[in-house]
Tab-separated table of C-alpha atoms in Angstrom:
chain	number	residue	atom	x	y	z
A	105	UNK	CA	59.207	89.908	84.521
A	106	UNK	CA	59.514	91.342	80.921
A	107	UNK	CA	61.421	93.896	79.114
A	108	UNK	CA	59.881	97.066	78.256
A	109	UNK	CA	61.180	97.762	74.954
A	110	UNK	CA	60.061	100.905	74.725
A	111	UNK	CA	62.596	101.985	76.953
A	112	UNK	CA	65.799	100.739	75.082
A	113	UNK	CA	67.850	102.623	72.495
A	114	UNK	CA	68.356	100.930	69.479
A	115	UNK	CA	72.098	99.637	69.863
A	116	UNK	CA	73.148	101.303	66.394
A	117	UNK	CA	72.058	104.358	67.008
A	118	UNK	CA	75.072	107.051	68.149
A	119	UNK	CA	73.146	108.911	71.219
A	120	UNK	CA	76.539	110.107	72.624
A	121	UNK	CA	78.122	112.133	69.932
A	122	UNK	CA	80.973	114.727	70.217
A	123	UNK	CA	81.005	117.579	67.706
A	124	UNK	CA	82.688	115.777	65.596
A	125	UNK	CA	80.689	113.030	64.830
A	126	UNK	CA	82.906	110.362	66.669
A	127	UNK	CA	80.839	108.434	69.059
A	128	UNK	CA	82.351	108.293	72.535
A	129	UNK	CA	82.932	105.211	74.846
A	130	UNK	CA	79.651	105.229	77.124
A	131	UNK	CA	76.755	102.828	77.669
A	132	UNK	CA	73.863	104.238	75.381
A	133	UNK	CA	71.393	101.458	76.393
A	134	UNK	CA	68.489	101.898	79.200
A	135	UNK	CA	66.776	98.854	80.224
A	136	UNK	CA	63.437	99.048	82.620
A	137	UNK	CA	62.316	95.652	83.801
A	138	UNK	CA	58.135	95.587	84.219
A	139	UNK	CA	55.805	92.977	84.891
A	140	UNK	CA	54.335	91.301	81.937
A	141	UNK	CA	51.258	91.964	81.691
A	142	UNK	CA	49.260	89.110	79.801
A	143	UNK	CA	50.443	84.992	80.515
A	144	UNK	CA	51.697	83.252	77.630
A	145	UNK	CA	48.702	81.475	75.570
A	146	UNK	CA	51.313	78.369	75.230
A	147	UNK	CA	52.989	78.453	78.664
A	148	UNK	CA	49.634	77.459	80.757
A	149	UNK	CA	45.922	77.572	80.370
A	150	UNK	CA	44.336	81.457	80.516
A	151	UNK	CA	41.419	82.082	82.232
A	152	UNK	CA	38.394	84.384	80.760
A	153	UNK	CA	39.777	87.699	82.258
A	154	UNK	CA	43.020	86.901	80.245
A	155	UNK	CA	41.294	85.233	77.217
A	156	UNK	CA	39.421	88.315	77.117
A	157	UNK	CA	42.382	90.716	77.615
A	158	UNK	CA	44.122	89.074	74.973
A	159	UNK	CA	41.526	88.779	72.432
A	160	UNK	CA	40.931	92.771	72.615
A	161	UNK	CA	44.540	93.439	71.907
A	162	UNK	CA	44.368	90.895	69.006
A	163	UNK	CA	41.212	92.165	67.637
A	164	UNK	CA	42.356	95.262	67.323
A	165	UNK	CA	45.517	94.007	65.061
A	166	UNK	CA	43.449	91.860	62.758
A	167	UNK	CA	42.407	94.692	60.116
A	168	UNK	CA	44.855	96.009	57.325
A	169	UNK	CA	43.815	99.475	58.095
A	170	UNK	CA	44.770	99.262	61.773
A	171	UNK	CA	48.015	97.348	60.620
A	172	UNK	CA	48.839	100.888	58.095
A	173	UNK	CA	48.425	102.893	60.904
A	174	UNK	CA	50.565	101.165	63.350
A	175	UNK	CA	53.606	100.579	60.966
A	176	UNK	CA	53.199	104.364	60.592
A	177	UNK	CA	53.292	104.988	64.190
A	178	UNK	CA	55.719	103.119	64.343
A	179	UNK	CA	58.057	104.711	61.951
A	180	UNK	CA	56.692	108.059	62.554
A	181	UNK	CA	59.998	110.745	62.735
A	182	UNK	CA	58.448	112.460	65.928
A	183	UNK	CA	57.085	109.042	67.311
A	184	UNK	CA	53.366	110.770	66.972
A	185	UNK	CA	51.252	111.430	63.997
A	186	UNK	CA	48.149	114.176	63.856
A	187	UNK	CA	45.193	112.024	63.090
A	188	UNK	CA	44.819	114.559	60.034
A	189	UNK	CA	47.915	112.981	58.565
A	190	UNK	CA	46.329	109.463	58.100
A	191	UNK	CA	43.815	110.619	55.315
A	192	UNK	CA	46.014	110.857	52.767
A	193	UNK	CA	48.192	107.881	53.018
A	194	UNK	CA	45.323	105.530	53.869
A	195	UNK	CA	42.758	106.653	51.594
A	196	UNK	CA	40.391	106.578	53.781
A	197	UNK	CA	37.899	109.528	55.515
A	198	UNK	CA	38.719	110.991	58.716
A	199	UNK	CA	35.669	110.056	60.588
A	200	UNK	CA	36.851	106.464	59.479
A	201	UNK	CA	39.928	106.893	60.450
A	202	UNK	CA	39.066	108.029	64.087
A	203	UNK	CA	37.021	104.916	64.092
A	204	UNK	CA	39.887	102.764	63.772
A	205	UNK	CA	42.237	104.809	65.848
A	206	UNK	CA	39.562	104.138	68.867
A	207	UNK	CA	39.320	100.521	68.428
A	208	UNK	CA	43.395	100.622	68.990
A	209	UNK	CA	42.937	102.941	71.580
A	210	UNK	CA	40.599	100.734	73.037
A	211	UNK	CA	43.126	98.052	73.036
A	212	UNK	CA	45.891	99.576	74.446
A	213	UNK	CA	47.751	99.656	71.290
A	214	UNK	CA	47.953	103.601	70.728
A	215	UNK	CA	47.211	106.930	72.758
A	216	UNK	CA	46.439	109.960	72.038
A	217	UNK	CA	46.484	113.916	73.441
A	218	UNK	CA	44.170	116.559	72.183
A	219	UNK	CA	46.459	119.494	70.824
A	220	UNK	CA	43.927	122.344	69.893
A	221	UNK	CA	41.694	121.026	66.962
A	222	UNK	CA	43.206	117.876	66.666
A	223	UNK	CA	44.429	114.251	67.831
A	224	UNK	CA	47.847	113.246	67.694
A	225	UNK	CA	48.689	109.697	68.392
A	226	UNK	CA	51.313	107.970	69.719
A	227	UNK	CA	52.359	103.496	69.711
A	228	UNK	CA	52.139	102.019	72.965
A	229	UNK	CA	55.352	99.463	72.126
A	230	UNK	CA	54.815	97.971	76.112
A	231	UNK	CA	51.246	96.904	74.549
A	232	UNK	CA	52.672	95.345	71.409
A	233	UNK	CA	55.342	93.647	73.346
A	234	UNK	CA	53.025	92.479	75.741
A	235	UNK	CA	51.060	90.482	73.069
A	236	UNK	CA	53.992	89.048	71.386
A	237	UNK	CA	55.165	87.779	74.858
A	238	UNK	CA	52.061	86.408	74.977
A	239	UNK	CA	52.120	83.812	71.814
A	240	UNK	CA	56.171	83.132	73.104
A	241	UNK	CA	56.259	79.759	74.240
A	242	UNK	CA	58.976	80.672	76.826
């Protein structure tokens, strides 16, 4: 079993805070065990199913572009981002942006929900963690 770190609050963050700005003296931190998804590539020979599973997921991280966009995600205020809002900071076109948003997709690695016109997108973090488990040699 793994961690889902999508779940936990970062530790330094004050979630429980009177009106006064002093933190009180509660447990802020919500853990969620869930099964890991992909073997470690060091802990024991994969199979093809894995091998493949893996490889899709890594893929998918091997472009700058791609890279951009997840940091973004990742740092995004809301924790989502309107596909719109790549163009600028990436330089690049929508349509190629929506390319490289459904290669992630594809992955695992992001999702997204139709709001009217547009896309917005959100990190899977299980996903990411899921591949990072999966080069751990432990």
């Amino acid at each position: 079993m793994g961690v889902d770190v999508s779940s936990m609050i970062h530790p330094f963050v004050f979630v429980n805070v009177t009106g006064k700005g002093m933190a009180k003296r509660t447990s802020a931190v919500k853990v969620q065990l869930v099964e890991q998804c992909c073997p470690s590539v060091l802990s024991a020979p994969l199979d093809a199913a894995e091998a493949a599973e893996l490889a899709t997921g890594f893929t998918a991280l091997s472009d700058p572009v791609r890279l951009r966009v997840l940091s973004m995600l990742a740092h995004a205020a809301n924790g989502e981002i309107c596909v719109c809002d790549f163009v600028v900071p990436l330089g690049k076109s929508q349509p190629n942006i929506s390319h490289h948003l459904k290669i992630l997709s594809d992955a695992g690695l992001v999702s997204g929900e139709r709001r009217g016109k547009w896309v917005w997108y959100s990190l899977n973090r299980g996903r990411l963690a899921a591949l990072r488990a999966a080069i751990d040699a432990r």
